[in-house]
Amino acid sequence: MIYHDIVIVGAGLAGMRAAVSTPAHLNVAVLSKVHPVRSHSVAAQGGINAAIGEHDSWEAHAFDTTKGGVFLGDQDAIIAMCREAPDDILALERMGVIFSRDEHGRIAQRPFGGAGFPRTCYAADRTGHAILHAMYEQLLKRAVTVYEEWYVTALIVEDGVCRGVIAWDILHGGLHAIAAKAVILATGGSSRVFLTSTNAVINTGDGMALAYRAGVALKDMEFVQFHPSTLKHTGILITEGARGEGGYLLNTLGERFMKRYAPEQMELATRSTVSLAIAREIAEGRGVDGCVLLDLRHLGRARILERLPQIRQLAIDFAGVDPIESPIPVRPGAHYQMGGVSTNLWTETEIPGLFAAGECACVSIHGANRLGGNSLLETVVFGRRAGQRAAEYAEAVTFRQPSQALLRDEQQRIDQLMKRTYGEHVWKIRDELGAMMNQHLGIFRSRESLQAAQAQLQRLKHRATRLVLQDKGRIFNTNLIQALELEFLLDVAETIIAGALAREESRGAHYREDFPKRDDERWLRHTLAIRTESGPLLRYAPVTITKFPPT
């Protein structure tokens, strides 16, 4: 049996930041189903927030985050993140992150939606790429063990304590038990539960489902953010930085329609507001072939090439449009999961030895709607906190080797899947799941659409018990990994639907056409989904309010 003091599942920014923050004398390993620099953090474009501006403050950042999340975020967690953000940005700079600079040589900052100050630090429109590669250098410098292209199938939990993971070696084939004193889940989001998404195909909610199956509650899963600007057919992200630099949103009449929805903030309103506005323009016949137009032409060639070079290339390659000359057709697309594994301020779950950080977790800083630039910040702040607290835990407990029982159970499960000769193909169910989520769990929701989704999901889950693999081999069997991912996606989808059906109000990214108003009296509370044999059991928990009363 393999042993490490700490095992980190996921090698994106949260996972690598956690590894780098652990003491050098601990035996730390990172497991990732892809090479670390192919983690989805590399795709983050617009920037990372921190109140480092001359007139800005962490209090203003915390207020904007609280208000942007429609007061559903826990304010103790929000305050912790916003207070620690400036030091973490400077730490990244010392690690070698090459941020863009202003005319005085300081880290440049651009305005983002829902923010009262330009506080989004950036590296052109490749911020995630810049930070992730610098963090990978730190991982190599620390000589952290990396299990590249390994897929975790289950958490080892014995006597109520997490004692490691079961993982499949994708490259060579075969299951392994990896024992550990502490496990940190940092597997990213789950937006691939939707057919069209800004997310990489690897974002299948693995960490959320692993914790859910181990008995940890998933919090606020009904809140799925739709980014206002994605390319129509591909879902490729067009960063909010394009609007932060001064881009306009236009309808078919050539109007800057945001004046009807957010006359003061216009295109820099919160993402839920802008997405809802775009969806209404399209639904009411003022769209352009199912989209609206993002106009950057007035920014000029030099500014676009300096600040938004990747966006220009994406628009040319995937939409056939050069934004220097023509507007980009965009529409909302599934982007980010505000909910996730329920944790406390220090990323601890209710299972001792199990921690979670980044998008897979819900310490609850985003509430009902995430502000742009806060996701990268969350990975850095709470990734660091996870590494620190997991290290403290690992040094305080005595190692106890787990039994081989779960390894045998997982081996039997995979053997049965490999031996089946007749049944349902993985891709077919996954496509149907994504199409169903697009149709019924999009920007507009209703009781009827959610009940239809619930019924259809049950049929998909039943069909998924008869999955058949076309690849029966062990070496780099991506068909097997896709089957395991599908099972996790179905778990995640079920919690999203259950929470959305129960929440009879509209708040942030959750918009119910049959309950269009926010209802603080009944619904200013967190949804907790607990796994049972008959589906998610929903319970509720109070929101922590310390400094900013709901308004």
Coordinates of C-alpha atoms in Angstrom, one line a residue:
M1 CA 0.0 0.0 0.0
I2 CA 1.3 3.5 -0.9
Y3 CA 1.6 6.0 1.9
H4 CA 1.8 9.8 2.2
D5 CA 1.2 12.1 5.1
I6 CA -1.1 14.3 2.9
V7 CA -2.8 13.4 -0.4
I8 CA -4.1 16.2 -2.5
V9 CA -6.7 15.2 -5.2
G10 CA -6.5 17.7 -8.0
A11 CA -3.5 19.7 -9.4
G12 CA -5.1 23.0 -10.3
L13 CA -4.4 26.2 -8.4
A14 CA -6.1 25.2 -5.2
G15 CA -4.3 21.8 -5.1
M16 CA -0.9 23.1 -6.0
R17 CA -1.2 26.1 -3.6
A18 CA -2.2 23.6 -0.8
A19 CA 0.9 21.5 -1.6
V20 CA 3.3 24.5 -1.6
S21 CA 2.0 25.7 1.7
T22 CA 2.8 22.5 3.6
P23 CA 6.0 22.1 5.6
A24 CA 8.9 20.6 3.7
H25 CA 9.4 17.7 6.1
L26 CA 5.9 16.2 5.4
N27 CA 5.4 13.6 2.7
V28 CA 2.9 15.2 0.4
A29 CA 1.5 13.9 -2.9
V30 CA -0.7 15.4 -5.6
L31 CA -3.0 13.2 -7.7
S32 CA -4.4 14.5 -10.9
K33 CA -6.3 12.9 -13.8
V34 CA -4.4 15.2 -16.2
H35 CA -0.9 16.8 -16.2
P36 CA -1.0 19.6 -13.6
V37 CA -0.7 22.5 -16.2
R38 CA -3.7 21.1 -18.1
S39 CA -5.8 21.7 -15.0
H40 CA -8.8 23.9 -15.7
S41 CA -7.3 26.8 -13.7
V42 CA -5.1 27.4 -16.7
A43 CA -8.2 28.6 -18.7
A44 CA -9.0 31.5 -16.3
Q45 CA -8.7 34.7 -18.3
G46 CA -9.8 37.9 -16.7
G47 CA -8.0 38.2 -13.3
I48 CA -7.8 37.8 -9.6
N49 CA -9.2 40.3 -7.0
A50 CA -7.4 42.0 -4.2
A51 CA -7.8 45.4 -2.5
I52 CA -4.3 46.6 -3.2
G53 CA -5.4 49.9 -4.9
E54 CA -4.7 53.2 -3.2
H55 CA -8.3 54.0 -2.4
D56 CA -9.6 50.5 -2.1
S57 CA -10.0 48.4 1.1
W58 CA -10.6 44.8 2.1
E59 CA -13.9 46.1 3.7
A60 CA -15.1 47.4 0.4
H61 CA -14.1 44.1 -1.3
A62 CA -15.9 42.1 1.4
F63 CA -19.1 44.3 1.0
D64 CA -19.0 43.9 -2.8
T65 CA -18.6 40.1 -2.5
T66 CA -21.4 39.9 0.1
K67 CA -23.8 42.1 -1.9
G68 CA -22.9 40.3 -5.2
G69 CA -23.8 37.0 -3.6
V70 CA -27.1 38.4 -2.6
F71 CA -26.2 38.0 1.1
L72 CA -26.1 34.2 1.0
G73 CA -22.4 34.0 1.5
D74 CA -21.0 33.5 5.0
Q75 CA -19.5 36.8 6.0
D76 CA -16.8 35.4 8.3
A77 CA -15.4 33.5 5.3
I78 CA -15.8 36.4 3.0
I79 CA -13.9 38.7 5.4
A80 CA -11.1 36.2 5.9
M81 CA -10.6 35.9 2.1
C82 CA -10.7 39.6 1.4
R83 CA -8.4 40.5 4.3
E84 CA -5.8 37.9 3.3
A85 CA -6.1 38.7 -0.5
P86 CA -3.4 41.4 -0.7
D87 CA -0.7 39.3 1.0
D88 CA -1.5 36.4 -1.2
I89 CA -1.2 38.5 -4.4
L90 CA 2.2 39.7 -3.2
A91 CA 3.2 36.1 -2.4
L92 CA 2.2 35.1 -6.0
E93 CA 4.3 38.0 -7.3
R94 CA 7.3 36.8 -5.3
M95 CA 6.8 33.3 -6.7
G96 CA 7.2 34.8 -10.2
V97 CA 3.7 35.5 -11.5
I98 CA 4.1 38.0 -14.3
F99 CA 1.2 40.4 -13.7
S100 CA 0.5 43.2 -16.2
R101 CA 1.7 46.6 -15.0
D102 CA 0.3 50.1 -14.9
E103 CA 2.2 53.2 -16.0
H104 CA 3.9 53.4 -12.6
G105 CA 5.1 49.9 -12.7
R106 CA 2.6 48.6 -10.1
I107 CA 0.4 45.6 -10.6
A108 CA -2.3 46.7 -13.0
Q109 CA -6.0 46.4 -12.0
R110 CA -9.1 46.5 -14.2
P111 CA -12.8 46.9 -13.2
F112 CA -15.0 43.8 -13.0
G113 CA -18.7 43.4 -12.6
G114 CA -20.2 44.1 -9.2
A115 CA -17.0 45.8 -7.9
G116 CA -16.9 49.3 -6.5
F117 CA -13.2 49.7 -7.4
P118 CA -10.9 48.4 -10.2
R119 CA -9.4 45.6 -8.1
T120 CA -8.9 42.8 -10.5
C121 CA -5.2 42.1 -11.0
Y122 CA -4.4 40.5 -14.3
A123 CA -1.9 39.1 -16.8
A124 CA -3.4 40.3 -20.1
D125 CA -6.2 37.8 -20.6
R126 CA -4.3 34.8 -19.5
T127 CA -4.2 35.2 -15.8
G128 CA -4.9 31.6 -14.8
H129 CA -2.2 30.5 -17.2
A130 CA 0.4 32.8 -15.6
I131 CA -0.4 31.8 -12.1
L132 CA -0.7 28.1 -12.7
H133 CA 2.7 27.8 -14.4
A134 CA 4.4 29.8 -11.7
M135 CA 2.7 27.5 -9.1
Y136 CA 3.9 24.4 -11.0
E137 CA 7.4 25.7 -10.8
Q138 CA 7.0 25.9 -7.0
L139 CA 5.7 22.3 -7.0
L140 CA 8.8 21.2 -8.9
K141 CA 11.1 23.2 -6.6
R142 CA 9.5 21.5 -3.6
A143 CA 9.9 18.1 -5.2
V144 CA 6.3 17.2 -4.4
T145 CA 5.3 13.7 -5.5
V146 CA 2.9 14.0 -8.4
Y147 CA 0.7 11.1 -9.6
E148 CA 0.0 12.3 -13.1
E149 CA -3.0 10.7 -14.8
W150 CA -4.4 8.9 -11.8
Y151 CA -8.2 9.0 -11.2
V152 CA -9.6 8.7 -7.6
T153 CA -12.7 6.5 -7.5
A154 CA -13.4 6.5 -3.8
L155 CA -12.4 8.0 -0.4
I156 CA -11.2 5.5 2.3
V157 CA -13.3 6.4 5.4
E158 CA -13.0 4.0 8.4
D159 CA -14.4 4.6 11.9
G160 CA -15.6 8.0 10.7
V161 CA -12.1 9.2 9.7
C162 CA -10.7 9.7 6.2
R163 CA -7.6 7.5 5.8
G164 CA -6.8 7.8 2.1
V165 CA -8.1 7.2 -1.4
I166 CA -8.6 4.5 -4.0
A167 CA -7.2 5.5 -7.4
W168 CA -6.9 4.1 -10.9
D169 CA -3.6 4.5 -12.7
I170 CA -4.8 5.6 -16.1
L171 CA -1.5 5.3 -17.9
H172 CA -0.7 1.7 -16.7
G173 CA -4.1 0.4 -15.6
G174 CA -4.9 -0.9 -12.2
L175 CA -6.4 0.2 -8.9
H176 CA -4.3 1.2 -5.9
A177 CA -5.0 2.1 -2.3
I178 CA -3.1 5.2 -1.2
A179 CA -3.1 5.7 2.6
A180 CA -2.8 9.1 4.2
K181 CA -3.3 11.0 7.4
A182 CA -5.1 13.8 5.6
V183 CA -6.8 14.1 2.2
I184 CA -7.5 17.5 0.4
L185 CA -10.1 17.6 -2.3
A186 CA -9.2 20.2 -4.9
T187 CA -10.8 18.8 -8.1
G188 CA -12.5 21.9 -9.4
G189 CA -16.0 22.4 -10.7
S190 CA -18.8 20.4 -12.2
S191 CA -20.2 22.5 -15.0
R192 CA -19.7 19.7 -17.5
V193 CA -23.0 18.4 -16.2
F194 CA -24.3 20.9 -18.8
L195 CA -23.9 20.0 -22.5
T196 CA -22.6 23.5 -23.3
S197 CA -20.1 24.9 -20.8
T198 CA -17.1 27.1 -20.5
N199 CA -15.4 24.3 -18.5
A200 CA -12.9 21.8 -19.7
V201 CA -14.2 18.3 -20.3
I202 CA -12.4 17.2 -17.1
N203 CA -14.7 19.3 -14.8
T204 CA -17.1 16.5 -13.9
G205 CA -17.7 17.2 -10.2
D206 CA -15.4 14.4 -9.0
G207 CA -14.5 15.8 -5.6
M208 CA -18.0 16.8 -4.9
A209 CA -19.3 13.3 -5.6
L210 CA -16.5 11.6 -3.7
A211 CA -17.3 13.6 -0.6
Y212 CA -21.1 13.2 -1.1
R213 CA -20.7 9.4 -1.4
A214 CA -18.6 9.4 1.8
G215 CA -21.4 11.1 3.7
V216 CA -20.4 14.8 3.5
A217 CA -23.2 17.3 2.7
L218 CA -23.0 19.3 -0.5
K219 CA -24.0 22.9 0.1
D220 CA -26.0 25.3 -2.1
M221 CA -25.7 23.2 -5.2
E222 CA -28.7 24.9 -6.9
F223 CA -26.6 28.0 -7.6
V224 CA -24.9 27.5 -10.9
Q225 CA -23.4 30.6 -12.5
F226 CA -24.0 31.3 -16.2
H227 CA -21.3 33.5 -17.6
P228 CA -22.8 36.3 -19.7
S229 CA -20.4 36.0 -22.7
T230 CA -19.6 32.7 -24.3
L231 CA -19.4 31.7 -28.0
K232 CA -22.6 30.3 -29.3
H233 CA -21.8 26.8 -30.5
T234 CA -18.7 26.0 -28.4
G235 CA -19.3 27.6 -25.0
I236 CA -15.8 29.0 -25.1
L237 CA -15.4 31.8 -22.5
I238 CA -15.0 35.4 -23.6
T239 CA -13.7 37.0 -20.4
E240 CA -15.5 39.6 -18.3
G241 CA -12.2 41.5 -18.8
A242 CA -13.5 42.4 -22.2
R243 CA -16.3 44.4 -20.6
G244 CA -13.9 45.5 -17.8
E245 CA -11.8 47.2 -20.6
G246 CA -14.9 49.0 -21.8
G247 CA -16.7 46.6 -24.2
Y248 CA -20.4 47.2 -25.0
L249 CA -23.3 44.7 -25.1
L250 CA -25.6 45.5 -28.1
N251 CA -28.9 43.9 -29.2
T252 CA -30.2 43.7 -32.7
L253 CA -31.4 47.3 -32.5
G254 CA -27.9 48.5 -31.8
E255 CA -28.9 49.5 -28.2
R256 CA -26.7 49.1 -25.1
F257 CA -29.6 47.3 -23.5
M258 CA -28.0 47.0 -20.1
K259 CA -29.3 50.6 -19.4
R260 CA -32.8 48.9 -18.9
Y261 CA -31.5 46.4 -16.3
A262 CA -28.6 48.1 -14.5
P263 CA -28.5 51.8 -15.6
E264 CA -25.6 52.7 -13.2
Q265 CA -23.3 49.6 -13.7
M266 CA -24.3 48.8 -17.2
E267 CA -22.1 46.0 -18.6
L268 CA -20.3 45.8 -15.3
A269 CA -23.4 44.6 -13.3
T270 CA -23.0 41.3 -11.6
R271 CA -22.9 38.2 -13.8
S272 CA -26.4 37.0 -12.8
T273 CA -27.9 40.3 -13.7
V274 CA -26.1 40.5 -17.1
S275 CA -26.9 36.9 -18.0
L276 CA -30.5 37.4 -17.1
A277 CA -30.7 40.6 -19.2
I278 CA -29.1 38.9 -22.2
A279 CA -31.5 35.9 -21.9
R280 CA -34.5 38.3 -21.8
E281 CA -33.3 40.3 -24.8
I282 CA -33.0 37.0 -26.8
A283 CA -36.3 35.6 -25.5
E284 CA -38.1 38.9 -26.4
G285 CA -36.8 38.9 -30.0
R286 CA -34.1 41.5 -29.7
G287 CA -31.2 39.0 -30.0
V288 CA -29.0 38.4 -33.0
D289 CA -29.5 34.7 -34.1
G290 CA -29.8 33.5 -30.5
C291 CA -27.0 35.8 -29.3
V292 CA -26.3 39.4 -28.5
L293 CA -23.2 41.3 -29.6
L294 CA -20.1 42.2 -27.6
D295 CA -18.6 45.3 -29.3
L296 CA -14.9 46.0 -28.6
R297 CA -14.2 48.0 -31.8
H298 CA -14.1 51.4 -30.0
L299 CA -11.2 50.2 -27.8
G300 CA -8.9 50.3 -30.7
R301 CA -6.4 47.9 -32.2
A302 CA -3.5 48.6 -29.8
R303 CA -5.6 48.1 -26.6
I304 CA -7.1 44.9 -27.8
L305 CA -3.8 43.5 -28.8
E306 CA -2.2 44.5 -25.5
R307 CA -5.0 43.6 -23.1
L308 CA -7.2 41.0 -24.9
P309 CA -4.9 39.1 -27.3
Q310 CA -6.3 35.7 -26.5
I311 CA -9.9 36.9 -26.8
R312 CA -9.2 38.2 -30.2
Q313 CA -7.6 34.9 -31.3
L314 CA -10.5 32.8 -29.9
A315 CA -13.0 35.0 -31.7
I316 CA -11.2 34.6 -35.0
D317 CA -10.6 30.9 -34.6
F318 CA -14.0 29.8 -33.3
A319 CA -16.4 32.5 -34.4
G320 CA -14.8 33.8 -37.6
V321 CA -14.9 37.3 -36.2
D322 CA -12.0 39.7 -35.6
P323 CA -13.1 42.0 -32.7
I324 CA -10.9 44.8 -34.0
E325 CA -13.3 45.0 -37.0
S326 CA -16.6 43.4 -35.9
P327 CA -18.6 42.6 -32.7
I328 CA -18.5 39.1 -31.2
P329 CA -21.7 37.1 -31.0
V330 CA -22.1 35.9 -27.3
R331 CA -24.7 34.4 -25.1
P332 CA -24.8 33.0 -21.5
G333 CA -23.2 29.6 -20.8
A334 CA -22.8 27.3 -17.8
H335 CA -19.6 28.5 -16.1
Y336 CA -19.2 28.0 -12.3
Q337 CA -20.6 26.1 -9.4
M338 CA -21.1 28.3 -6.3
G339 CA -22.0 25.3 -4.2
G340 CA -19.8 22.3 -3.3
V341 CA -18.5 20.2 -0.4
S342 CA -19.5 21.9 2.8
T343 CA -16.5 23.1 4.8
N344 CA -15.6 25.5 7.6
L345 CA -13.3 28.5 7.4
W346 CA -10.3 26.3 7.4
T347 CA -11.5 23.9 4.7
E348 CA -12.3 21.1 7.2
T349 CA -15.3 18.9 6.4
E350 CA -17.4 17.0 8.9
I351 CA -15.2 14.0 8.4
P352 CA -11.9 14.2 10.3
G353 CA -8.9 14.1 8.0
L354 CA -10.9 15.3 4.9
F355 CA -10.5 18.8 3.6
A356 CA -11.7 20.6 0.5
A357 CA -10.7 23.8 -1.3
G358 CA -11.4 25.7 -4.5
E359 CA -14.5 25.3 -6.7
C360 CA -15.3 21.8 -5.5
A361 CA -15.7 23.2 -2.0
C362 CA -18.3 25.6 -0.5
V363 CA -16.9 27.5 2.4
S364 CA -19.6 29.9 1.2
I365 CA -17.9 33.0 0.0
H366 CA -19.8 33.3 -3.3
G367 CA -23.3 32.9 -1.9
A368 CA -25.9 33.0 -4.7
N369 CA -23.6 34.6 -7.4
R370 CA -19.8 34.8 -7.7
L371 CA -18.1 38.0 -8.6
G372 CA -15.6 37.7 -11.4
G373 CA -12.0 37.6 -10.1
N374 CA -13.0 35.9 -6.8
S375 CA -12.6 32.4 -8.1
L376 CA -8.9 32.5 -8.6
L377 CA -8.6 34.3 -5.3
E378 CA -10.6 31.5 -3.6
T379 CA -8.2 28.9 -4.9
V380 CA -5.2 30.8 -3.7
V381 CA -6.4 31.8 -0.2
F382 CA -8.3 28.6 0.7
G383 CA -5.8 26.4 -1.1
R384 CA -3.1 27.8 1.2
R385 CA -5.4 27.5 4.3
A386 CA -6.1 23.8 3.3
G387 CA -2.5 23.0 3.1
Q388 CA -1.7 24.7 6.4
R389 CA -4.6 23.1 8.4
A390 CA -4.1 19.6 6.8
A391 CA -0.4 19.8 7.8
E392 CA -1.3 20.7 11.4
Y393 CA -3.8 17.8 11.5
A394 CA -1.3 15.3 9.9
E395 CA 1.4 16.2 12.5
A396 CA -1.1 15.8 15.4
V397 CA -2.5 12.4 14.6
T398 CA -1.0 8.9 14.5
F399 CA -1.1 7.0 11.2
R400 CA -3.4 4.0 11.1
Q401 CA -3.2 1.8 8.1
P402 CA -6.6 1.2 6.5
S403 CA -7.9 -2.2 5.5
Q404 CA -8.0 -3.5 2.0
A405 CA -11.8 -4.0 2.0
L406 CA -12.7 -0.9 0.0
L407 CA -10.0 -1.7 -2.6
R408 CA -11.5 -5.1 -3.1
D409 CA -15.0 -3.6 -3.4
E410 CA -13.8 -1.0 -6.0
Q411 CA -12.0 -3.7 -7.9
Q412 CA -15.1 -5.8 -8.1
R413 CA -17.1 -2.8 -9.3
I414 CA -14.7 -2.0 -12.1
D415 CA -14.4 -5.7 -13.1
Q416 CA -18.2 -5.9 -13.5
L417 CA -18.2 -2.9 -15.6
M418 CA -15.4 -4.2 -17.8
K419 CA -17.0 -7.6 -18.3
R420 CA -20.4 -6.4 -19.3
T421 CA -21.0 -7.1 -23.0
Y422 CA -24.4 -5.5 -23.5
G423 CA -25.9 -2.2 -22.3
E424 CA -25.9 1.6 -22.6
H425 CA -23.0 3.6 -24.0
V426 CA -21.5 6.2 -21.8
W427 CA -21.5 9.0 -24.4
K428 CA -25.2 8.7 -25.1
I429 CA -26.3 9.1 -21.5
R430 CA -23.8 11.9 -20.9
D431 CA -25.1 13.8 -23.9
E432 CA -28.7 13.3 -22.8
L433 CA -27.9 14.4 -19.3
G434 CA -26.2 17.6 -20.6
A435 CA -29.0 18.4 -22.9
M436 CA -31.6 17.9 -20.2
M437 CA -29.7 20.2 -17.8
N438 CA -29.4 22.8 -20.6
Q439 CA -33.1 22.7 -21.2
H440 CA -34.5 22.5 -17.6
L441 CA -31.8 24.0 -15.3
G442 CA -30.7 27.0 -17.3
I443 CA -31.2 30.7 -16.5
F444 CA -35.0 30.4 -16.3
R445 CA -36.4 27.7 -14.0
S446 CA -39.9 26.7 -12.9
R447 CA -41.6 23.9 -11.0
E448 CA -42.6 22.2 -14.2
S449 CA -39.2 22.3 -15.7
L450 CA -37.5 21.1 -12.5
Q451 CA -39.9 18.2 -12.0
A452 CA -39.4 17.2 -15.6
A453 CA -35.7 17.2 -15.0
Q454 CA -36.0 15.2 -11.9
A455 CA -38.1 12.5 -13.6
Q456 CA -35.7 12.3 -16.6
L457 CA -32.7 12.1 -14.2
Q458 CA -34.1 9.1 -12.5
R459 CA -34.5 7.4 -15.9
L460 CA -30.9 8.2 -16.8
K461 CA -29.6 6.9 -13.4
H462 CA -31.4 3.6 -14.0
R463 CA -29.9 3.3 -17.5
A464 CA -26.5 4.1 -16.1
T465 CA -26.6 0.9 -14.0
R466 CA -26.2 -0.9 -17.3
L467 CA -23.2 0.9 -18.8
V468 CA -21.1 -1.1 -21.3
L469 CA -17.5 -0.2 -22.3
Q470 CA -16.3 -0.3 -25.8
D471 CA -12.7 -0.5 -24.6
K472 CA -12.0 -3.6 -22.5
G473 CA -8.3 -2.9 -22.1
R474 CA -6.5 -1.6 -19.0
I475 CA -3.9 0.8 -20.6
F476 CA -5.1 4.4 -20.9
N477 CA -8.7 3.3 -21.0
T478 CA -10.5 6.7 -21.3
N479 CA -13.8 4.9 -21.8
L480 CA -13.6 3.6 -18.3
I481 CA -12.7 7.0 -16.9
Q482 CA -15.7 8.5 -18.7
A483 CA -18.0 5.9 -17.2
L484 CA -16.8 6.7 -13.7
E485 CA -17.1 10.4 -14.4
L486 CA -20.7 9.9 -15.6
E487 CA -21.7 8.3 -12.3
F488 CA -20.3 11.3 -10.5
L489 CA -22.1 13.8 -12.9
L490 CA -25.4 12.1 -12.2
D491 CA -24.9 12.5 -8.4
V492 CA -24.1 16.2 -8.8
A493 CA -27.0 16.8 -11.2
E494 CA -29.4 15.2 -8.7
T495 CA -28.3 17.6 -5.9
I496 CA -28.6 20.6 -8.2
I497 CA -32.1 19.7 -9.3
A498 CA -33.3 18.9 -5.7
G499 CA -32.0 22.1 -4.3
A500 CA -33.4 24.2 -7.2
L501 CA -36.9 22.6 -6.9
A502 CA -37.1 23.2 -3.2
R503 CA -35.9 26.8 -3.2
E504 CA -39.0 28.8 -4.0
E505 CA -37.5 32.2 -4.6
S506 CA -35.2 33.9 -7.0
R507 CA -31.7 34.8 -5.8
G508 CA -28.5 35.5 -7.8
A509 CA -27.9 32.7 -10.3
H510 CA -31.1 30.8 -9.3
Y511 CA -34.1 32.4 -11.1
R512 CA -37.5 30.8 -10.7
E513 CA -40.1 32.2 -13.1
D514 CA -42.9 31.0 -10.7
F515 CA -41.2 32.7 -7.7
P516 CA -39.5 35.8 -9.3
K517 CA -38.8 37.6 -6.0
R518 CA -36.1 37.2 -3.4
D519 CA -37.5 35.9 -0.1
D520 CA -35.1 36.5 2.9
E521 CA -37.7 35.5 5.4
R522 CA -37.9 31.9 4.2
W523 CA -34.8 31.4 2.1
L524 CA -31.9 33.3 3.5
R525 CA -30.4 30.0 4.4
H526 CA -28.0 27.4 3.0
T527 CA -29.2 24.2 1.4
L528 CA -27.5 21.0 2.5
A529 CA -27.9 17.9 0.4
I530 CA -27.1 14.6 2.2
R531 CA -26.9 11.3 0.2
T532 CA -29.4 8.6 0.9
E533 CA -30.5 5.5 -1.0
S534 CA -33.6 7.2 -2.2
G535 CA -31.8 10.4 -3.3
P536 CA -30.7 13.7 -1.7
L537 CA -32.1 14.5 1.7
L538 CA -32.3 18.3 2.0
R539 CA -31.6 20.1 5.3
Y540 CA -30.9 23.8 5.9
A541 CA -28.4 25.9 7.8
P542 CA -28.3 29.5 8.8
V543 CA -26.1 32.1 6.9
T544 CA -23.4 33.7 9.0
I545 CA -24.0 37.5 9.0
T546 CA -21.5 39.6 10.9
K547 CA -20.8 43.0 9.3
F548 CA -23.3 43.6 6.5
P549 CA -27.0 43.1 7.2
P550 CA -29.1 42.1 4.1
T551 CA -30.5 45.0 2.2

